[in-house]
XYZ file of C-alpha atoms in Angstrom:
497
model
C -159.903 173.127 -71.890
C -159.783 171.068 -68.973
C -156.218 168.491 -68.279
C -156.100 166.682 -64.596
C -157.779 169.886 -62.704
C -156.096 172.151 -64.966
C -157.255 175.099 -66.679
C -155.545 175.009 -70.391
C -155.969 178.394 -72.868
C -155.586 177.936 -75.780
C -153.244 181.172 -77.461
C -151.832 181.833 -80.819
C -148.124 180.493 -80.704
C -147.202 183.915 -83.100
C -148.989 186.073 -81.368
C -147.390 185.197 -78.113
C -144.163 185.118 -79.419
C -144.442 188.473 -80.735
C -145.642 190.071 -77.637
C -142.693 188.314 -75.446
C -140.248 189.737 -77.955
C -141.293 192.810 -77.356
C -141.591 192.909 -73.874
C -137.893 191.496 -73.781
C -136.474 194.138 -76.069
C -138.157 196.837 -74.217
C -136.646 195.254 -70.668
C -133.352 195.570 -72.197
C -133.719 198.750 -74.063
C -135.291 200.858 -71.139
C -133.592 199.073 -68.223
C -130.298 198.029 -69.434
C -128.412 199.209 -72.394
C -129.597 202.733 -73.127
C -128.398 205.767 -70.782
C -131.655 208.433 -69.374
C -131.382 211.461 -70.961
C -131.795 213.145 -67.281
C -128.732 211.840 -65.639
C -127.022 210.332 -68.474
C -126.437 207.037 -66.598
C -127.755 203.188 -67.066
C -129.737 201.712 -64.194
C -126.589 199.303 -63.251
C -124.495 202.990 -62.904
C -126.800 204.609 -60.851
C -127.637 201.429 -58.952
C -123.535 201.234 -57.979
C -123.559 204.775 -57.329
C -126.697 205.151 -54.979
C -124.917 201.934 -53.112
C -122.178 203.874 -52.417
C -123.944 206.668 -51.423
C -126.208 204.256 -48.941
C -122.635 203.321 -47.627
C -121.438 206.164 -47.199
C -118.629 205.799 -49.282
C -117.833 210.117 -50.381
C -114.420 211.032 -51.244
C -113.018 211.598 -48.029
C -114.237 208.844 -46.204
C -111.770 205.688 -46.119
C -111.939 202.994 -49.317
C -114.236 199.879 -49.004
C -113.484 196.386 -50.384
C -115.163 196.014 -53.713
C -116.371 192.739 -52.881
C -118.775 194.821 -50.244
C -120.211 197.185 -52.849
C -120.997 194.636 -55.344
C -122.656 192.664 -52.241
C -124.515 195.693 -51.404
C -125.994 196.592 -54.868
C -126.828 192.536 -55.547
C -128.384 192.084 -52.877
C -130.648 195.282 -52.486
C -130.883 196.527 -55.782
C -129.590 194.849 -58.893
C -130.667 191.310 -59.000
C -128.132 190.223 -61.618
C -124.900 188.612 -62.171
C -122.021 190.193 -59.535
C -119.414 190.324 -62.703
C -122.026 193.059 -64.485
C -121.999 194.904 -61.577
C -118.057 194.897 -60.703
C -117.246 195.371 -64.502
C -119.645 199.088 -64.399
C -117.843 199.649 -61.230
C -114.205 199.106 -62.811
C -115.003 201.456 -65.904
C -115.947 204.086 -63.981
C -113.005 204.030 -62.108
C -110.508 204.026 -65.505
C -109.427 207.478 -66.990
C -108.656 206.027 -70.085
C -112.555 204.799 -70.342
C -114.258 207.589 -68.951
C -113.311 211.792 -69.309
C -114.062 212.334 -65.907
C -114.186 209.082 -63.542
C -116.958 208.661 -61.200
C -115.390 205.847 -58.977
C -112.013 206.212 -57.048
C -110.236 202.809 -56.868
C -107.332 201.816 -55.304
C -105.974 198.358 -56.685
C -105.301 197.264 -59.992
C -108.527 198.438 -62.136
C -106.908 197.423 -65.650
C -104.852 199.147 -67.707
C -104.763 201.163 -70.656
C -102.652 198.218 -72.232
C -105.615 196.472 -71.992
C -105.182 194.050 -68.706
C -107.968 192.936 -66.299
C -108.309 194.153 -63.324
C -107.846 192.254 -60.182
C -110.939 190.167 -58.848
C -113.299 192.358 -56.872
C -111.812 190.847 -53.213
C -108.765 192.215 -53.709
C -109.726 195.793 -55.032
C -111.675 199.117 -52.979
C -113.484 201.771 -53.962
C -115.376 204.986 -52.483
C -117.016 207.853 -54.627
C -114.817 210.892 -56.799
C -115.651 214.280 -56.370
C -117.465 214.543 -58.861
C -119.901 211.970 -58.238
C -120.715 213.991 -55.368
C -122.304 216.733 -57.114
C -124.930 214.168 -58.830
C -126.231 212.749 -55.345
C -126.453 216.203 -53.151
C -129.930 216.464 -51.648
C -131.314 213.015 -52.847
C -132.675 212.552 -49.225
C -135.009 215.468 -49.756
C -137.480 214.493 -52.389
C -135.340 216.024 -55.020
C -136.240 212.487 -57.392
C -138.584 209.980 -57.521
C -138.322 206.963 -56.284
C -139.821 203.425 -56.860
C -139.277 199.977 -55.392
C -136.206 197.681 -55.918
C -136.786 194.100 -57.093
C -138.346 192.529 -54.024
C -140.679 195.776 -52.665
C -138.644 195.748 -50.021
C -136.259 199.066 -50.359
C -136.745 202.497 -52.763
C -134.084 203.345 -55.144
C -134.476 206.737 -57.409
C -135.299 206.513 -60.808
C -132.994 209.222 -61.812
C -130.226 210.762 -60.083
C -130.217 214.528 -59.231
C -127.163 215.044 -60.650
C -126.107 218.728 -61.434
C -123.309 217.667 -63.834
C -123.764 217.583 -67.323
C -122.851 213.985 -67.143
C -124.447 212.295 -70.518
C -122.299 215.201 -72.201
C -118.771 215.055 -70.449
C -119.035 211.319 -70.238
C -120.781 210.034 -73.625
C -122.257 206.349 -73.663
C -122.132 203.175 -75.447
C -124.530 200.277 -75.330
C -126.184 197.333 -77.471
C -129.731 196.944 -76.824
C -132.185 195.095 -79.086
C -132.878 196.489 -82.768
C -131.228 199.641 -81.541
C -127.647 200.747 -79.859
C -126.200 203.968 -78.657
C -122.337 205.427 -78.943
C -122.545 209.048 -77.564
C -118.328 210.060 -77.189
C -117.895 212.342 -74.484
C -116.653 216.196 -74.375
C -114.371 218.851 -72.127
C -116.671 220.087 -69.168
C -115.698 223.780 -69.814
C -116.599 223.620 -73.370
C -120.032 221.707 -72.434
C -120.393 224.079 -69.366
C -119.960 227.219 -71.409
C -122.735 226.386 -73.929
C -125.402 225.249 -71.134
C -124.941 228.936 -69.766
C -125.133 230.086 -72.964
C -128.497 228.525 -74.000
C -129.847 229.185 -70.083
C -128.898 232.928 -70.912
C -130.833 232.871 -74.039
C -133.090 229.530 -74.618
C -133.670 230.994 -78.502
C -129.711 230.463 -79.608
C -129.196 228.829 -82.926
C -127.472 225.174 -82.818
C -124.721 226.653 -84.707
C -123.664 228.415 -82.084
C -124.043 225.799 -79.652
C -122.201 223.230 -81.460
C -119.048 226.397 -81.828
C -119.159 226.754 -77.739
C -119.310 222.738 -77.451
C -116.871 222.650 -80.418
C -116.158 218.392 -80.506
C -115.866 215.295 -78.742
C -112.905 215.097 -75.872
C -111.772 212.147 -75.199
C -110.116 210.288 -72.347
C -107.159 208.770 -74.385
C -106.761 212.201 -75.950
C -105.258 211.879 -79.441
C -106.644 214.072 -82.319
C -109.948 214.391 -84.287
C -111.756 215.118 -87.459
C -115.571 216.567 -86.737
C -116.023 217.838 -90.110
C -118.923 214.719 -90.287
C -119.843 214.758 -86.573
C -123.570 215.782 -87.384
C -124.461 216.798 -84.235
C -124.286 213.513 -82.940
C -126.816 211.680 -85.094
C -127.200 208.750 -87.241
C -125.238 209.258 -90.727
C -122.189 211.235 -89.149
C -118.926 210.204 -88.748
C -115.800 210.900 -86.515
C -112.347 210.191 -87.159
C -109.711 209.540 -84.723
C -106.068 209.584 -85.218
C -103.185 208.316 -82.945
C -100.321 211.031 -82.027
C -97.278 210.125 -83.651
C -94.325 211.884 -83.401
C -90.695 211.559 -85.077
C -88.196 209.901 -82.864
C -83.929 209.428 -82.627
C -83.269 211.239 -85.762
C -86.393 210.012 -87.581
C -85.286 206.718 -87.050
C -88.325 205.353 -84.813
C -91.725 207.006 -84.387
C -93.191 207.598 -81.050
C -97.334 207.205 -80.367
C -98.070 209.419 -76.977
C -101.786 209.475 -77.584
C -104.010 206.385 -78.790
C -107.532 206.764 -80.286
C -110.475 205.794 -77.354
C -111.740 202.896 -77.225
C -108.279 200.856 -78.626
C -105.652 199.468 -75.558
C -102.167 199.992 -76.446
C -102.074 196.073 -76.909
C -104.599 196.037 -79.035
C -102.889 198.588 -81.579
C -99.914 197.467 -81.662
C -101.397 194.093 -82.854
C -102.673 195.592 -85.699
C -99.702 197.244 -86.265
C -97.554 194.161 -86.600
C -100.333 192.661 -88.340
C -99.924 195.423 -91.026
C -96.260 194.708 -90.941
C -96.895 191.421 -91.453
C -98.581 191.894 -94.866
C -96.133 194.355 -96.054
C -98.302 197.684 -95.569
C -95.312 198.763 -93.396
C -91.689 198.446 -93.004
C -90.639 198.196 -89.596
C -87.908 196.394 -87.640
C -89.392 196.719 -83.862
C -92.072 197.718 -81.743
C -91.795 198.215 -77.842
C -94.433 199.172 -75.374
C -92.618 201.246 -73.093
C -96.040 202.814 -71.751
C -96.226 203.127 -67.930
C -99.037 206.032 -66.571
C -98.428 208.097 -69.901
C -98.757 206.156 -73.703
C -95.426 205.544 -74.986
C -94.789 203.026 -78.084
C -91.551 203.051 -79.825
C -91.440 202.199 -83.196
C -88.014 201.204 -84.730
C -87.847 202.044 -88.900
C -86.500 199.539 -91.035
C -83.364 201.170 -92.906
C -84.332 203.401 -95.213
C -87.868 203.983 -95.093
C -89.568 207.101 -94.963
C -90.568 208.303 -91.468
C -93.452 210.533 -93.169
C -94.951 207.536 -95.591
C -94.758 205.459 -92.799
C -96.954 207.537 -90.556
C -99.284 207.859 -93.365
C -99.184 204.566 -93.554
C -100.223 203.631 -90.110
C -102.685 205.575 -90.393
C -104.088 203.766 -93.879
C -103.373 200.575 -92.764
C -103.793 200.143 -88.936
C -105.727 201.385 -85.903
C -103.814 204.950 -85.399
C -106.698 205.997 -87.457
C -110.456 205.030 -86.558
C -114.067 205.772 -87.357
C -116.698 206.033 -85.178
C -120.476 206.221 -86.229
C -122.454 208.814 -83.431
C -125.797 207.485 -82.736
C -127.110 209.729 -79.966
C -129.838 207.056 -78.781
C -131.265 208.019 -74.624
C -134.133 207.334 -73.218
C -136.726 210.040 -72.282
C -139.707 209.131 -70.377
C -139.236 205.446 -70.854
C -138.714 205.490 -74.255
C -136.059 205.376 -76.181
C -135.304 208.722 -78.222
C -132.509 209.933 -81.437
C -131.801 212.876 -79.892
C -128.867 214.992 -81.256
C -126.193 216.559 -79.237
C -127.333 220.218 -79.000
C -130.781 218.949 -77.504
C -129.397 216.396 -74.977
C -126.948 219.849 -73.848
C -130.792 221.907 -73.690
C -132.409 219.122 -71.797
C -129.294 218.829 -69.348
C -129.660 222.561 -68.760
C -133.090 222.557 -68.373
C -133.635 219.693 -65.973
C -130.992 221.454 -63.854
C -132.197 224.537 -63.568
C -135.514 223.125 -62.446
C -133.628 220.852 -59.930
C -131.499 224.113 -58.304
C -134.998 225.924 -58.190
C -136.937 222.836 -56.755
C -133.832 222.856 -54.097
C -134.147 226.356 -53.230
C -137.821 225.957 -52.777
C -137.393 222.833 -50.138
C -134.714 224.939 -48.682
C -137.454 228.266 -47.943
C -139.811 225.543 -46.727
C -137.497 224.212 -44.119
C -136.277 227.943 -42.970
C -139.707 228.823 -42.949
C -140.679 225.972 -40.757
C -137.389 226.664 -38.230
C -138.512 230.100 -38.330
C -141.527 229.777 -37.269
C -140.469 226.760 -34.614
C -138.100 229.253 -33.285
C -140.702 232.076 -32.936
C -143.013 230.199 -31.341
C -140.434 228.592 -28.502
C -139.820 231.967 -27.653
C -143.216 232.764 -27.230
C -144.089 230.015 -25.117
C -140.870 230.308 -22.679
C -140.764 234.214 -22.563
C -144.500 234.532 -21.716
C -144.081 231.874 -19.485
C -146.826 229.869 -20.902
C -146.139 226.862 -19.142
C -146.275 227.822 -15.918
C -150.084 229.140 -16.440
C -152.373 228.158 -13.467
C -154.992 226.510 -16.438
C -151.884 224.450 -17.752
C -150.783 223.085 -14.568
C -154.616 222.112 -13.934
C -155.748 220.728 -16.914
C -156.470 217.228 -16.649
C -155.909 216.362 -20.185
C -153.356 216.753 -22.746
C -156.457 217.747 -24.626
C -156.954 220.607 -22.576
C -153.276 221.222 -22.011
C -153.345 221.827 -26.207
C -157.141 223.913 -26.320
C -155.315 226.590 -23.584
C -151.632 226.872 -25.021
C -154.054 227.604 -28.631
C -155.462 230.560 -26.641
C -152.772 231.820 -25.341
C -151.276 231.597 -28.975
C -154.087 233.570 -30.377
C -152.722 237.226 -29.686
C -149.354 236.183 -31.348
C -150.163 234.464 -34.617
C -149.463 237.408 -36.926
C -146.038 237.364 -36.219
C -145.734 233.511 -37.407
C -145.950 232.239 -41.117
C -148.137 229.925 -40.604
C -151.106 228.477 -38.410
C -150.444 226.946 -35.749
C -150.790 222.785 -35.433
C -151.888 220.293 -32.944
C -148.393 218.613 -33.565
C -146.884 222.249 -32.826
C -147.596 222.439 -29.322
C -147.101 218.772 -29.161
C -143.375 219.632 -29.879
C -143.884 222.865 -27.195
C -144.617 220.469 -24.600
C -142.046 218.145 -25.097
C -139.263 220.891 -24.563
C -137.076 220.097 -21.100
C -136.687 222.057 -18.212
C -133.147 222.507 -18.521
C -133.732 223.905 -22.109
C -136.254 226.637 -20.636
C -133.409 227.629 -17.781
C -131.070 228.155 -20.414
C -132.927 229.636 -22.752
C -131.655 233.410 -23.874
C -133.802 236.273 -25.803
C -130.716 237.489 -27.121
C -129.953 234.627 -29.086
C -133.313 233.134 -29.980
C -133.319 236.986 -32.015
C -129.406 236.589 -33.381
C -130.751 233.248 -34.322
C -133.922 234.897 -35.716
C -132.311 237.216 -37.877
C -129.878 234.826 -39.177
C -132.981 232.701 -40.465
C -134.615 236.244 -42.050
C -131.415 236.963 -43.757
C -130.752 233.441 -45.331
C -134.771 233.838 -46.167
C -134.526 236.514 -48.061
C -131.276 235.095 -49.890
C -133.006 232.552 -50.910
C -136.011 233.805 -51.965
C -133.973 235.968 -54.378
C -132.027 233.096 -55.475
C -135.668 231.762 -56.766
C -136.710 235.149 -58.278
C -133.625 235.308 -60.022
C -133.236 231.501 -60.785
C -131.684 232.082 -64.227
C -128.558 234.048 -63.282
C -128.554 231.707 -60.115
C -128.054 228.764 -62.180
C -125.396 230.432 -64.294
C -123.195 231.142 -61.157
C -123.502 227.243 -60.055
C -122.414 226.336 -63.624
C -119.990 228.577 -63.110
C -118.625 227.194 -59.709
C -118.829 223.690 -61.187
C -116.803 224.378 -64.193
C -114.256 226.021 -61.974
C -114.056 223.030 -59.539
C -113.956 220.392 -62.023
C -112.350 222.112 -65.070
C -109.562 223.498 -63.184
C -106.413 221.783 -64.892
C -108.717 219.571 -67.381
C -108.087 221.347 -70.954
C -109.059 219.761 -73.749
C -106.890 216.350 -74.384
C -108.335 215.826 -78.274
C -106.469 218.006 -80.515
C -109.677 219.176 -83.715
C -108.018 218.869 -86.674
C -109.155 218.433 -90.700
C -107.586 215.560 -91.728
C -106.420 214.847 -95.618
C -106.795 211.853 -97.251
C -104.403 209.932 -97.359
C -103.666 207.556 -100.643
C -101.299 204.965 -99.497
C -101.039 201.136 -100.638
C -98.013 200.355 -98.644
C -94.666 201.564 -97.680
């Protein structure tokens, strides 16, 4: 149909509907709310974290205003609002929202009483340690990488991270007809069953899920995984508060809270409960500073015991939490239960440390054969050859330095390229004058030795792999025990104190 000049089509109004719906719902699913299975991380995360990395912001270098990372990642890769981007960047700086944090901040990043943090101008940031080990090597074609927004810049599609991230960490989200709530676990414990499936891919999930034992969370607290169903759909958790008898059993003390709850949050429902005569109590106090402390003052003559069975009938020291282990794996999103997100994290990094080790032997191989060659050409003293100093083109120049190249080749790995004597030629004067046998050979053998190391190390990729997990789990576990006590809870039958 033809308006004004206009070409009109006409389309079925249900039809269309349908297929924008589920182009939107994908968009959201795939590139917002769910974490990849292969780093564990949403594309905002690993947007943040690649700017950082861009900026050269590791753990030792100085903090930079968070006002400059959030610039950075707008502008070049996440074309969104700046408060979605600071927000990721804040929980991934808060121990009390994450196991193991992957931003250091400096400023006021919230609380675990549940305040805001400061606006992003007045806050800095650089990398943790940790987050380290899931960018090494990204500048050698360890990941793919695609365009940003604009075509303008590449950012990877995954990170090549060697930590077991989606395990120690966990993940929540809300995406369109389907959400994920993954809680995270000790390193060690997750550690220690990778090796063990890597040393034998055919162990049962029982005995995965006993090295992996149960969630570990940030806020600590204790835990019933008699439901936990490896993660899926249909299990349940239950978290309790850690209350302990105070003055004579005259107050009760909570030291631990259950994740996801502030300590302002739980003491709301905790008056709340007081309020409608669940509980008898005369006074709360949050006395919490870097470690959870709420004091609970006992009414006269109430039962310290019924009243922590109580609170945890009646208020938030006891929560549920529904596991739905939802990731997506190769662009679509996936159930996938616990013990085969732990195989796929061990099997993507074992192909990651071999892939490394095999761009590492390239690039010996290459100095190594460099290195032979510029000995070559300066100890037979190919450049001063009457036919080189003649030769009238650079054509020429290249044709005679191949002959005299000839008698050697054996002793290199490779053939020898156009663009190799290209780099001959280009060598100064001042590096042929000071140019020593004796160390072009240390320097030779050095090369042959880290060779052959590494060509083990691919050989024997398996027990290789182990002995990384092992270093990482040593580096990062070191003083990081569990924090979430596993315990079978009873029930408790309370109506009110």
């Amino acid at each position: 149909m033809e308006n004004g000049g206009e070409k009109i089509i006409k389309i079925n109004i249900e039809e269309e509907m349908k297929s924008s719906y589920i182009d939107y719902s994908m968009s959201v699913i795939v590139s917002r709310a769910l974490p990849d299975v292969r780093d564990g991380l949403k594309p905002v995360h690993r947007r943040v974290l690649f700017g950082m990395d861009e900026l050269g912001l590791t753990s030792g270098k100085p903090y930079k205003k968070s006002a400059r990372i959030v610039g950075e990642v707008l502008g070049k890769y996440h074309p969104h609002g700046d408060s979605s981007v600071y927000m990721a960047m804040v929980r991934m700086a808060q121990e009390w929202s994450l196991r193991y944090p992957l931003v250091d901040g400096q400023g006021n990043f919230g609380s675990v009483d549940g305040d805001s943090p400061a606006a992003m101008r007045y806050t800095e940031a650089r990398m943790a340690k940790i987050t380290e080990d899931m960018l090494i090597d990204i500048d050698k074609d360890t990941v793919d990488m695609m365009d940003n927004f604009d075509g303008s810049l590449k950012e990877p599609t995954v990170l090549p991270t060697r930590i077991p991230y989606l395990l120690v960490n966990g993940a929540s989200g809300i995406a369109v007809g389907m959400a994920t709530n993954m809680p995270p676990h000790n390193i060690k414990d997750a550690i220690d069953a990778i090796c063990a499936y890597i040393d034998n891919n055919d162990i049962d999930i029982e005995e995965l899920i006993k090295i992996i034992k149960a969630p570990d969370f940030p806020t600590g607290g204790m835990i019933d995984v008699s439901k936990y169903c490896d993660g899926m759909r249909g299990g349940n958790v239950k978290i309790r508060a850690k209350i302990e008898k105070d003055n004579n059993n005259r107050a009760l003390k909570i030291t631990e809270i259950p994740f996801g709850r502030t300590t302002s949050s739980l003491i709301d429902s905790i008056i709340k409960a007081n309020e409608k005569g669940k509980i008898k109590i005369k006074k709360i106090d949050d006395n919490t500073a870097r470690d959870v402390e709420i004091l609970i003052q006992l009414a006269p003559g109430v039962s310290s015991d019924k009243t922590i069975d109580a609170l945890y009938a009646f208020t938030d020291c006891e929560l549920s939490i529904s596991p739905n282990s939802c990731v997506i794996e190769e662009e679509k999103p996936r159930f996938m239960p616990i013990s085969d997100i732990l195989r796929q994290s061990a099997d993507d990094t074992v192909a990651l440390l071999k892939l490394e080790l095999e761009i590492r032997l390239k690039e010996l191989l290459e100095d190594l054969h460099y290195v032979s060659l510029e000995r070559i050409f300066i100890e037979e003293r190919i450049y001063k050859d009457k036919q080189f100093e003649e030769s009238e083109t650079m054509e020429l120049v290249i044709a005679h330095v191949h002959r005299r190249l000839q008698p050697f080749l054996p002793e290199l790995y490779r053939e020898v390229t156009d663009d190799d004597v290209k780099k001959l030629l280009e060598i100064k004067m001042k590096r042929i004058l000071k140019f020593s046998s004796e160390e072009a050979d240390h320097y030779i053998r050095s090369l042959n030795e880290e060779i052959a190391v590494v060509k083990h190390n691919i050989e024997h990729i398996i027990p290789y792999s182990i002995a990384y997990y092992e270093r990482i789990k040593a580096k990062y576990g070191k003083g990081r025990e569990r924090k979430t006590e596993i315990r079978n809870f009873e029930n408790i039958e309370a109506a009110k104190v």
